[in-house]
Short mmCIF file of N, CA, C and O in Angstrom, two decimals:
data_model
loop_
_atom_site.label_atom_id
_atom_site.label_comp_id
_atom_site.label_asym_id
_atom_site.label_seq_id
_atom_site.Cartn_x
_atom_site.Cartn_y
_atom_site.Cartn_z
N MET A 229 23.66 -0.29 -24.50
CA MET A 229 22.62 -1.07 -23.87
C MET A 229 21.75 -0.14 -23.04
O MET A 229 22.23 0.57 -22.18
N SER A 230 20.46 -0.12 -23.34
CA SER A 230 19.57 0.76 -22.59
C SER A 230 19.02 0.02 -21.38
O SER A 230 18.80 -1.18 -21.41
N SER A 231 18.83 0.77 -20.34
CA SER A 231 18.30 0.14 -19.13
C SER A 231 16.84 0.54 -18.96
O SER A 231 16.53 1.69 -18.67
N ALA A 232 15.97 -0.39 -19.22
CA ALA A 232 14.54 -0.15 -19.03
C ALA A 232 14.25 -0.21 -17.52
O ALA A 232 14.85 -0.99 -16.80
N SER A 233 13.36 0.64 -17.10
CA SER A 233 13.05 0.62 -15.67
C SER A 233 12.33 -0.66 -15.31
O SER A 233 11.44 -1.12 -16.02
N GLN A 234 12.79 -1.26 -14.25
CA GLN A 234 12.23 -2.52 -13.78
C GLN A 234 10.99 -2.23 -12.94
O GLN A 234 10.96 -1.27 -12.18
N PRO A 235 9.96 -3.07 -13.07
CA PRO A 235 8.79 -2.89 -12.20
C PRO A 235 9.19 -3.09 -10.74
O PRO A 235 10.09 -3.88 -10.44
N LEU A 236 8.53 -2.38 -9.87
CA LEU A 236 8.81 -2.52 -8.45
C LEU A 236 8.38 -3.90 -7.96
O LEU A 236 7.36 -4.43 -8.40
N PRO A 237 9.14 -4.48 -7.03
CA PRO A 237 8.70 -5.75 -6.43
C PRO A 237 7.35 -5.54 -5.74
O PRO A 237 7.02 -4.43 -5.31
N ALA A 238 6.56 -6.61 -5.62
CA ALA A 238 5.23 -6.52 -5.00
C ALA A 238 5.30 -5.94 -3.60
O ALA A 238 4.43 -5.14 -3.22
N THR A 239 6.33 -6.26 -2.83
CA THR A 239 6.43 -5.73 -1.48
C THR A 239 6.56 -4.21 -1.51
O THR A 239 5.95 -3.51 -0.71
N GLU A 240 7.36 -3.70 -2.43
CA GLU A 240 7.54 -2.24 -2.55
C GLU A 240 6.25 -1.59 -3.04
O GLU A 240 5.87 -0.51 -2.58
N GLN A 241 5.55 -2.24 -3.96
CA GLN A 241 4.26 -1.72 -4.43
C GLN A 241 3.26 -1.63 -3.28
O GLN A 241 2.52 -0.65 -3.17
N ASN A 242 3.28 -2.64 -2.41
CA ASN A 242 2.36 -2.63 -1.27
C ASN A 242 2.67 -1.51 -0.29
O ASN A 242 1.77 -0.84 0.22
N LYS A 243 3.97 -1.27 -0.03
CA LYS A 243 4.35 -0.15 0.83
C LYS A 243 3.88 1.17 0.21
O LYS A 243 3.33 2.03 0.91
N GLN A 244 4.10 1.33 -1.09
CA GLN A 244 3.70 2.56 -1.77
C GLN A 244 2.18 2.75 -1.74
O GLN A 244 1.70 3.87 -1.66
N LEU A 245 1.44 1.65 -1.79
CA LEU A 245 -0.02 1.72 -1.73
C LEU A 245 -0.49 2.26 -0.37
O LEU A 245 -1.39 3.11 -0.31
N VAL A 246 0.13 1.80 0.70
CA VAL A 246 -0.23 2.28 2.04
C VAL A 246 0.15 3.75 2.18
O VAL A 246 -0.62 4.56 2.71
N ILE A 247 1.30 4.13 1.68
CA ILE A 247 1.72 5.54 1.74
C ILE A 247 0.76 6.39 0.91
O ILE A 247 0.38 7.49 1.32
N ARG A 248 0.33 5.89 -0.24
CA ARG A 248 -0.66 6.60 -1.07
C ARG A 248 -1.94 6.82 -0.27
O ARG A 248 -2.54 7.90 -0.32
N TRP A 249 -2.38 5.79 0.46
CA TRP A 249 -3.59 5.90 1.29
C TRP A 249 -3.49 7.09 2.24
O TRP A 249 -4.38 7.93 2.30
N PHE A 250 -2.41 7.15 3.00
CA PHE A 250 -2.26 8.24 3.96
C PHE A 250 -2.19 9.59 3.27
O PHE A 250 -2.80 10.55 3.73
N ASP A 251 -1.47 9.66 2.18
CA ASP A 251 -1.33 10.93 1.49
C ASP A 251 -2.66 11.39 0.90
O ASP A 251 -3.09 12.52 1.13
N GLU A 252 -3.30 10.51 0.15
CA GLU A 252 -4.52 10.93 -0.54
C GLU A 252 -5.71 11.07 0.40
O GLU A 252 -6.41 12.09 0.36
N VAL A 253 -5.98 10.06 1.21
CA VAL A 253 -7.17 10.09 2.06
C VAL A 253 -7.04 11.15 3.14
O VAL A 253 -7.94 11.98 3.33
N TRP A 254 -5.93 11.16 3.84
CA TRP A 254 -5.82 12.04 5.01
C TRP A 254 -5.19 13.39 4.67
O TRP A 254 -5.74 14.42 5.02
N ASN A 255 -4.05 13.41 4.01
CA ASN A 255 -3.39 14.69 3.75
C ASN A 255 -4.12 15.53 2.72
O ASN A 255 -4.19 16.75 2.84
N LEU A 256 -4.64 14.88 1.67
CA LEU A 256 -5.30 15.61 0.59
C LEU A 256 -6.82 15.61 0.71
O LEU A 256 -7.50 16.31 -0.05
N GLY A 257 -7.37 14.81 1.63
CA GLY A 257 -8.82 14.77 1.82
C GLY A 257 -9.58 14.15 0.66
O GLY A 257 -10.74 14.46 0.43
N ARG A 258 -8.94 13.25 -0.08
CA ARG A 258 -9.58 12.59 -1.22
C ARG A 258 -10.39 11.39 -0.73
O ARG A 258 -9.94 10.26 -0.74
N ARG A 259 -11.62 11.65 -0.30
CA ARG A 259 -12.51 10.62 0.23
C ARG A 259 -12.72 9.49 -0.78
O ARG A 259 -12.88 8.33 -0.41
N GLU A 260 -12.72 9.81 -2.07
CA GLU A 260 -12.96 8.78 -3.10
C GLU A 260 -11.89 7.70 -3.11
O GLU A 260 -12.13 6.57 -3.56
N THR A 261 -10.70 7.99 -2.59
CA THR A 261 -9.63 6.99 -2.53
C THR A 261 -10.03 5.84 -1.60
O THR A 261 -9.59 4.70 -1.81
N ILE A 262 -10.86 6.11 -0.61
CA ILE A 262 -11.35 5.04 0.27
C ILE A 262 -12.01 3.95 -0.57
O ILE A 262 -11.76 2.77 -0.38
N PHE A 263 -12.83 4.37 -1.53
CA PHE A 263 -13.57 3.42 -2.36
C PHE A 263 -12.68 2.80 -3.44
O PHE A 263 -12.98 1.71 -3.92
N GLU A 264 -11.59 3.47 -3.79
CA GLU A 264 -10.65 2.91 -4.77
C GLU A 264 -9.76 1.83 -4.16
O GLU A 264 -9.43 0.85 -4.82
N LEU A 265 -9.38 2.01 -2.90
CA LEU A 265 -8.38 1.12 -2.31
C LEU A 265 -8.93 0.04 -1.38
O LEU A 265 -8.27 -0.97 -1.16
N LEU A 266 -10.12 0.24 -0.81
CA LEU A 266 -10.68 -0.78 0.08
C LEU A 266 -11.58 -1.73 -0.70
O LEU A 266 -12.45 -1.29 -1.47
N LEU A 267 -11.38 -3.01 -0.50
CA LEU A 267 -12.30 -4.01 -1.05
C LEU A 267 -13.64 -3.92 -0.33
O LEU A 267 -13.69 -3.51 0.84
N ASP A 268 -14.71 -4.31 -0.98
CA ASP A 268 -16.02 -4.32 -0.32
C ASP A 268 -16.01 -5.22 0.91
O ASP A 268 -16.71 -4.97 1.88
N SER A 269 -15.19 -6.25 0.89
CA SER A 269 -15.10 -7.21 1.99
C SER A 269 -14.01 -6.86 3.00
O SER A 269 -13.75 -7.64 3.93
N SER A 270 -13.38 -5.71 2.86
CA SER A 270 -12.26 -5.36 3.74
C SER A 270 -12.71 -5.17 5.18
O SER A 270 -13.86 -4.84 5.46
N ILE A 271 -11.77 -5.39 6.08
CA ILE A 271 -12.00 -5.19 7.52
C ILE A 271 -10.83 -4.37 8.06
O ILE A 271 -9.67 -4.71 7.85
N LEU A 272 -11.15 -3.29 8.77
CA LEU A 272 -10.14 -2.50 9.47
C LEU A 272 -10.33 -2.74 10.96
O LEU A 272 -11.42 -2.51 11.50
N HIS A 273 -9.29 -3.24 11.61
CA HIS A 273 -9.29 -3.43 13.06
C HIS A 273 -8.60 -2.21 13.66
O HIS A 273 -7.41 -2.00 13.48
N ASP A 274 -9.37 -1.38 14.35
CA ASP A 274 -8.86 -0.15 14.96
C ASP A 274 -9.07 -0.28 16.46
O ASP A 274 -10.13 0.08 16.98
N GLY A 275 -8.07 -0.84 17.15
CA GLY A 275 -8.25 -1.15 18.56
C GLY A 275 -9.38 -2.15 18.71
O GLY A 275 -9.40 -3.18 18.04
N ALA A 276 -10.36 -1.85 19.55
CA ALA A 276 -11.50 -2.75 19.78
C ALA A 276 -12.57 -2.62 18.70
O ALA A 276 -13.48 -3.44 18.63
N GLN A 277 -12.48 -1.59 17.85
CA GLN A 277 -13.47 -1.35 16.80
C GLN A 277 -13.10 -2.09 15.52
O GLN A 277 -11.93 -2.30 15.24
N GLN A 278 -14.12 -2.42 14.75
CA GLN A 278 -13.91 -2.98 13.42
C GLN A 278 -14.80 -2.23 12.44
O GLN A 278 -15.95 -1.91 12.75
N TYR A 279 -14.24 -1.94 11.27
CA TYR A 279 -14.98 -1.27 10.21
C TYR A 279 -14.94 -2.19 8.99
O TYR A 279 -13.88 -2.62 8.58
N HIS A 280 -16.13 -2.47 8.44
CA HIS A 280 -16.26 -3.41 7.32
C HIS A 280 -16.57 -2.66 6.04
O HIS A 280 -17.60 -1.98 5.96
N GLY A 281 -15.70 -2.80 5.07
CA GLY A 281 -15.94 -2.23 3.74
C GLY A 281 -15.76 -0.73 3.68
O GLY A 281 -15.66 -0.04 4.70
N PRO A 282 -15.71 -0.20 2.47
CA PRO A 282 -15.44 1.22 2.28
C PRO A 282 -16.56 2.13 2.80
O PRO A 282 -16.29 3.23 3.29
N LYS A 283 -17.82 1.72 2.71
CA LYS A 283 -18.91 2.58 3.18
C LYS A 283 -18.83 2.80 4.69
O LYS A 283 -18.98 3.92 5.16
N GLU A 284 -18.58 1.72 5.43
CA GLU A 284 -18.47 1.86 6.89
C GLU A 284 -17.23 2.65 7.26
O GLU A 284 -17.26 3.49 8.16
N PHE A 285 -16.12 2.42 6.55
CA PHE A 285 -14.92 3.20 6.84
C PHE A 285 -15.16 4.67 6.51
O PHE A 285 -14.70 5.56 7.24
N ALA A 286 -15.88 4.97 5.44
CA ALA A 286 -16.16 6.36 5.06
C ALA A 286 -16.94 7.07 6.16
O ALA A 286 -16.71 8.26 6.42
N ARG A 287 -17.86 6.38 6.83
CA ARG A 287 -18.59 6.99 7.95
C ARG A 287 -17.63 7.32 9.10
O ARG A 287 -17.71 8.38 9.72
N PHE A 288 -16.69 6.39 9.39
CA PHE A 288 -15.66 6.62 10.41
C PHE A 288 -14.80 7.83 10.01
O PHE A 288 -14.54 8.72 10.82
N TYR A 289 -14.40 7.87 8.77
CA TYR A 289 -13.59 8.97 8.23
C TYR A 289 -14.34 10.30 8.37
O TYR A 289 -13.79 11.29 8.84
N ASP A 290 -15.61 10.32 7.97
CA ASP A 290 -16.41 11.54 8.06
C ASP A 290 -16.54 12.01 9.51
O ASP A 290 -16.47 13.21 9.79
N SER A 291 -16.69 11.07 10.42
CA SER A 291 -16.77 11.42 11.84
C SER A 291 -15.48 12.06 12.32
O SER A 291 -15.49 13.09 13.01
N LEU A 292 -14.34 11.47 11.96
CA LEU A 292 -13.06 12.06 12.36
C LEU A 292 -12.86 13.44 11.74
O LEU A 292 -12.39 14.37 12.40
N CYS A 293 -13.24 13.58 10.47
CA CYS A 293 -13.07 14.87 9.79
C CYS A 293 -14.00 15.94 10.35
O CYS A 293 -13.73 17.13 10.19
N SER A 294 -15.08 15.54 11.02
CA SER A 294 -15.96 16.53 11.66
C SER A 294 -15.38 17.01 12.99
O SER A 294 -15.76 18.06 13.49
N GLN A 295 -14.45 16.24 13.55
CA GLN A 295 -13.85 16.59 14.84
C GLN A 295 -12.44 17.17 14.72
O GLN A 295 -11.99 17.88 15.62
N PHE A 296 -11.75 16.83 13.62
CA PHE A 296 -10.36 17.24 13.43
C PHE A 296 -10.17 17.73 12.00
O PHE A 296 -10.88 17.33 11.09
N SER A 297 -9.17 18.58 11.81
CA SER A 297 -8.88 19.10 10.47
C SER A 297 -7.37 19.24 10.29
O SER A 297 -6.60 19.01 11.22
N ASN A 298 -6.99 19.65 9.09
CA ASN A 298 -5.58 19.90 8.76
C ASN A 298 -4.69 18.69 9.08
O ASN A 298 -3.62 18.84 9.66
N PHE A 299 -5.15 17.52 8.67
CA PHE A 299 -4.36 16.31 8.89
C PHE A 299 -3.06 16.39 8.09
O PHE A 299 -3.06 16.78 6.94
N LYS A 300 -1.98 16.00 8.73
CA LYS A 300 -0.70 15.84 8.04
C LYS A 300 -0.07 14.57 8.59
O LYS A 300 0.43 14.53 9.71
N ILE A 301 -0.18 13.51 7.80
CA ILE A 301 0.38 12.23 8.21
C ILE A 301 1.70 12.02 7.45
O ILE A 301 1.76 12.16 6.24
N THR A 302 2.73 11.69 8.22
CA THR A 302 4.06 11.49 7.66
C THR A 302 4.51 10.06 7.94
O THR A 302 4.61 9.66 9.10
N PRO A 303 4.75 9.28 6.89
CA PRO A 303 5.31 7.93 7.11
C PRO A 303 6.72 8.05 7.69
O PRO A 303 7.54 8.83 7.20
N LEU A 304 6.99 7.29 8.73
CA LEU A 304 8.31 7.31 9.37
C LEU A 304 9.12 6.06 9.00
O LEU A 304 10.30 6.16 8.73
N VAL A 305 8.47 4.90 9.03
CA VAL A 305 9.11 3.64 8.71
C VAL A 305 8.11 2.81 7.92
O VAL A 305 6.94 2.73 8.30
N SER A 306 8.55 2.21 6.83
CA SER A 306 7.67 1.31 6.09
C SER A 306 8.41 0.00 5.84
O SER A 306 9.59 0.00 5.48
N LEU A 307 7.69 -1.09 6.06
CA LEU A 307 8.23 -2.44 5.90
C LEU A 307 7.21 -3.27 5.15
O LEU A 307 6.01 -2.99 5.21
N ALA A 308 7.66 -4.31 4.48
CA ALA A 308 6.73 -5.20 3.79
C ALA A 308 7.31 -6.59 3.71
O ALA A 308 8.53 -6.77 3.60
N GLU A 309 6.42 -7.56 3.78
CA GLU A 309 6.79 -8.95 3.59
C GLU A 309 5.57 -9.66 3.02
O GLU A 309 4.45 -9.50 3.53
N GLY A 310 5.78 -10.42 1.97
CA GLY A 310 4.66 -11.11 1.33
C GLY A 310 3.61 -10.11 0.89
O GLY A 310 3.93 -9.11 0.25
N ASN A 311 2.36 -10.35 1.26
CA ASN A 311 1.28 -9.43 0.88
C ASN A 311 0.90 -8.46 2.00
O ASN A 311 -0.17 -7.87 1.98
N HIS A 312 1.81 -8.30 2.98
CA HIS A 312 1.57 -7.38 4.09
C HIS A 312 2.54 -6.19 4.00
O HIS A 312 3.71 -6.37 3.67
N ALA A 313 2.03 -5.02 4.33
CA ALA A 313 2.86 -3.82 4.44
C ALA A 313 2.56 -3.16 5.77
O ALA A 313 1.41 -3.17 6.24
N CYS A 314 3.57 -2.58 6.37
CA CYS A 314 3.44 -1.93 7.67
C CYS A 314 4.04 -0.53 7.56
O CYS A 314 5.14 -0.37 7.03
N VAL A 315 3.32 0.45 8.07
CA VAL A 315 3.83 1.82 8.10
C VAL A 315 3.66 2.36 9.52
O VAL A 315 2.57 2.33 10.08
N HIS A 316 4.77 2.82 10.10
CA HIS A 316 4.72 3.57 11.35
C HIS A 316 4.71 5.03 10.95
O HIS A 316 5.52 5.45 10.11
N TRP A 317 3.78 5.82 11.51
CA TRP A 317 3.55 7.17 11.02
C TRP A 317 3.36 8.15 12.18
O TRP A 317 3.09 7.75 13.31
N SER A 318 3.53 9.42 11.86
CA SER A 318 3.20 10.49 12.81
C SER A 318 2.10 11.33 12.16
O SER A 318 1.99 11.39 10.93
N CYS A 319 1.32 11.97 13.01
CA CYS A 319 0.21 12.77 12.52
C CYS A 319 0.11 14.06 13.31
O CYS A 319 0.23 14.05 14.54
N SER A 320 -0.09 15.15 12.61
CA SER A 320 -0.46 16.41 13.26
C SER A 320 -1.83 16.77 12.71
O SER A 320 -2.16 16.45 11.56
N MET A 321 -2.63 17.41 13.55
CA MET A 321 -3.97 17.81 13.15
C MET A 321 -4.47 18.87 14.12
O MET A 321 -3.82 19.17 15.12
N ILE A 322 -5.62 19.44 13.81
CA ILE A 322 -6.23 20.46 14.65
C ILE A 322 -7.55 19.91 15.18
O ILE A 322 -8.36 19.38 14.40
N HIS A 323 -7.77 20.04 16.49
CA HIS A 323 -9.06 19.69 17.07
C HIS A 323 -10.01 20.85 16.77
O HIS A 323 -9.79 21.97 17.21
N THR A 324 -11.04 20.58 15.99
CA THR A 324 -11.90 21.63 15.45
C THR A 324 -12.57 22.46 16.55
O THR A 324 -12.58 23.70 16.47
N ALA A 325 -13.10 21.83 17.57
CA ALA A 325 -13.85 22.56 18.61
C ALA A 325 -12.98 23.51 19.41
O ALA A 325 -13.42 24.60 19.80
N THR A 326 -11.72 23.13 19.66
CA THR A 326 -10.85 23.95 20.51
C THR A 326 -9.75 24.67 19.73
O THR A 326 -9.06 25.51 20.29
N GLN A 327 -9.56 24.27 18.47
CA GLN A 327 -8.47 24.77 17.64
C GLN A 327 -7.09 24.41 18.19
O GLN A 327 -6.09 25.01 17.82
N LYS A 328 -7.03 23.39 19.06
CA LYS A 328 -5.75 22.93 19.60
C LYS A 328 -5.03 22.08 18.56
O LYS A 328 -5.61 21.18 17.97
N PRO A 329 -3.74 22.35 18.36
CA PRO A 329 -2.94 21.45 17.52
C PRO A 329 -2.62 20.18 18.30
O PRO A 329 -2.32 20.24 19.49
N LEU A 330 -2.72 19.06 17.64
CA LEU A 330 -2.46 17.77 18.27
C LEU A 330 -1.41 17.01 17.48
O LEU A 330 -1.30 17.16 16.27
N GLN A 331 -0.68 16.16 18.18
CA GLN A 331 0.33 15.28 17.58
C GLN A 331 0.07 13.86 18.07
O GLN A 331 -0.30 13.67 19.22
N LEU A 332 0.27 12.89 17.21
CA LEU A 332 0.19 11.51 17.64
C LEU A 332 1.01 10.65 16.70
O LEU A 332 1.43 11.09 15.63
N THR A 333 1.24 9.41 17.12
CA THR A 333 1.90 8.43 16.28
C THR A 333 1.04 7.19 16.21
O THR A 333 0.16 6.96 17.06
N GLY A 334 1.26 6.39 15.19
CA GLY A 334 0.51 5.16 15.04
C GLY A 334 1.23 4.20 14.12
O GLY A 334 2.21 4.55 13.47
N THR A 335 0.70 3.00 14.08
CA THR A 335 1.24 1.96 13.21
C THR A 335 0.08 1.25 12.53
O THR A 335 -0.90 0.90 13.18
N SER A 336 0.20 1.07 11.24
CA SER A 336 -0.81 0.38 10.45
C SER A 336 -0.17 -0.78 9.70
O SER A 336 0.88 -0.62 9.08
N VAL A 337 -0.81 -1.93 9.77
CA VAL A 337 -0.39 -3.12 9.03
C VAL A 337 -1.54 -3.46 8.09
O VAL A 337 -2.70 -3.52 8.51
N VAL A 338 -1.22 -3.65 6.82
CA VAL A 338 -2.25 -3.87 5.81
C VAL A 338 -1.95 -5.15 5.03
O VAL A 338 -0.80 -5.39 4.66
N ARG A 339 -3.00 -5.94 4.80
CA ARG A 339 -2.90 -7.10 3.92
C ARG A 339 -3.50 -6.69 2.58
O ARG A 339 -4.65 -6.26 2.51
N VAL A 340 -2.71 -6.82 1.53
CA VAL A 340 -3.09 -6.36 0.20
C VAL A 340 -3.47 -7.56 -0.66
O VAL A 340 -2.78 -8.58 -0.65
N GLU A 341 -4.57 -7.42 -1.40
CA GLU A 341 -4.99 -8.42 -2.39
C GLU A 341 -5.25 -7.69 -3.71
O GLU A 341 -6.09 -6.78 -3.75
N ASN A 342 -4.53 -8.06 -4.74
CA ASN A 342 -4.73 -7.47 -6.08
C ASN A 342 -4.74 -5.94 -6.07
O ASN A 342 -5.60 -5.31 -6.68
N GLY A 343 -3.79 -5.36 -5.34
CA GLY A 343 -3.65 -3.91 -5.34
C GLY A 343 -4.67 -3.15 -4.51
O GLY A 343 -4.78 -1.92 -4.64
N ARG A 344 -5.41 -3.85 -3.66
CA ARG A 344 -6.39 -3.19 -2.79
C ARG A 344 -6.26 -3.75 -1.38
O ARG A 344 -5.71 -4.83 -1.17
N PHE A 345 -6.80 -3.04 -0.40
CA PHE A 345 -6.69 -3.45 0.99
C PHE A 345 -7.77 -4.46 1.35
O PHE A 345 -8.96 -4.17 1.23
N ALA A 346 -7.35 -5.63 1.81
CA ALA A 346 -8.28 -6.67 2.23
C ALA A 346 -8.53 -6.61 3.73
O ALA A 346 -9.64 -6.84 4.20
N GLU A 347 -7.46 -6.30 4.49
CA GLU A 347 -7.58 -6.25 5.94
C GLU A 347 -6.48 -5.35 6.48
O GLU A 347 -5.40 -5.27 5.90
N ALA A 348 -6.79 -4.67 7.57
CA ALA A 348 -5.79 -3.78 8.16
C ALA A 348 -5.94 -3.77 9.68
O ALA A 348 -7.04 -3.93 10.21
N TRP A 349 -4.82 -3.59 10.35
CA TRP A 349 -4.76 -3.48 11.79
C TRP A 349 -4.08 -2.16 12.10
O TRP A 349 -3.01 -1.87 11.57
N GLN A 350 -4.71 -1.39 12.96
CA GLN A 350 -4.19 -0.05 13.22
C GLN A 350 -4.19 0.22 14.72
O GLN A 350 -5.17 -0.07 15.41
N ASN A 351 -3.10 0.77 15.19
CA ASN A 351 -3.00 1.23 16.58
C ASN A 351 -2.41 2.63 16.57
O ASN A 351 -1.43 2.88 15.86
N TRP A 352 -3.01 3.52 17.34
CA TRP A 352 -2.52 4.88 17.45
C TRP A 352 -2.65 5.34 18.89
O TRP A 352 -3.39 4.76 19.67
N ASP A 353 -1.94 6.36 19.22
CA ASP A 353 -1.78 6.80 20.60
C ASP A 353 -2.96 7.67 21.06
O ASP A 353 -2.83 8.88 21.21
N ALA A 354 -4.11 7.03 21.28
CA ALA A 354 -5.32 7.76 21.70
C ALA A 354 -5.14 8.40 23.08
O ALA A 354 -5.66 9.49 23.33
N ALA A 355 -4.39 7.77 23.97
CA ALA A 355 -4.17 8.34 25.30
C ALA A 355 -3.42 9.66 25.21
O ALA A 355 -3.73 10.61 25.94
N HIS A 356 -2.47 9.75 24.30
CA HIS A 356 -1.72 11.00 24.13
C HIS A 356 -2.62 12.10 23.56
O HIS A 356 -2.53 13.26 23.96
N VAL A 357 -3.51 11.75 22.65
CA VAL A 357 -4.46 12.72 22.11
C VAL A 357 -5.35 13.23 23.23
O VAL A 357 -5.56 14.45 23.37
N ASP A 358 -5.88 12.32 24.06
CA ASP A 358 -6.73 12.73 25.19
C ASP A 358 -5.97 13.64 26.14
O ASP A 358 -6.51 14.67 26.60
N ALA A 359 -4.72 13.31 26.43
CA ALA A 359 -3.91 14.14 27.33
C ALA A 359 -3.70 15.54 26.75
O ALA A 359 -3.74 16.53 27.48
N GLN A 360 -3.51 15.63 25.44
CA GLN A 360 -3.32 16.94 24.81
C GLN A 360 -4.61 17.76 24.87
O GLN A 360 -4.58 18.98 25.06
N LEU A 361 -5.76 17.11 24.74
CA LEU A 361 -7.04 17.82 24.76
C LEU A 361 -7.42 18.25 26.18
O LEU A 361 -8.01 19.32 26.36
N THR A 362 -7.13 17.42 27.17
CA THR A 362 -7.56 17.72 28.54
C THR A 362 -6.50 18.44 29.36
O THR A 362 -6.80 18.97 30.42
N GLY A 363 -5.27 18.43 28.87
CA GLY A 363 -4.18 19.06 29.62
C GLY A 363 -3.62 18.18 30.72
O GLY A 363 -2.75 18.61 31.47
N ARG A 364 -4.14 16.95 30.83
CA ARG A 364 -3.59 16.03 31.84
C ARG A 364 -2.34 15.39 31.30
O ARG A 364 -2.26 15.05 30.12
N SER A 365 -1.36 15.21 32.16
CA SER A 365 -0.14 14.53 31.72
C SER A 365 -0.31 13.03 31.91
O SER A 365 -1.05 12.57 32.78
N LEU A 366 0.37 12.30 31.07
CA LEU A 366 0.36 10.84 31.18
C LEU A 366 1.42 10.42 32.18
O LEU A 366 2.58 10.78 32.04
N THR A 367 1.01 9.69 33.18
CA THR A 367 1.98 9.16 34.13
C THR A 367 1.70 7.68 34.32
O THR A 367 0.56 7.23 34.31
N PHE A 368 2.75 6.94 34.49
CA PHE A 368 2.65 5.51 34.71
C PHE A 368 3.41 5.18 35.97
O PHE A 368 4.51 5.66 36.19
N SER A 369 2.77 4.39 36.84
CA SER A 369 3.48 4.02 38.06
C SER A 369 3.98 2.60 37.99
O SER A 369 3.67 1.84 37.19
#
């Protein structure tokens, strides 16, 4: 009896899609993946900012790539339920102007429709990035 490989469950496919996003867009610099994976109607909620569709996200991406380089995003934990996938990740990069290496972590939750991103919510440790750039330590009272 031969065992044919079973297709991955939709939840696993969605997790793999988000991991593909980080690998291709950020680690490999494949800007065209933005247009492959984001729906024209997609919305990315990045803190208080919102980016609508792949063209607007591409401008955000280009802006980040003009300030930082050598992105290496590593998925740490991935979860999925229904049409949502969540990836907690770490990132290392170089601040172009100062050549300082930076580290941060973040979490992205994505709603997938027909193999593409319809909506995403992202939070990352901007305060830690600022502290690394300015040399100020983060203290909480």
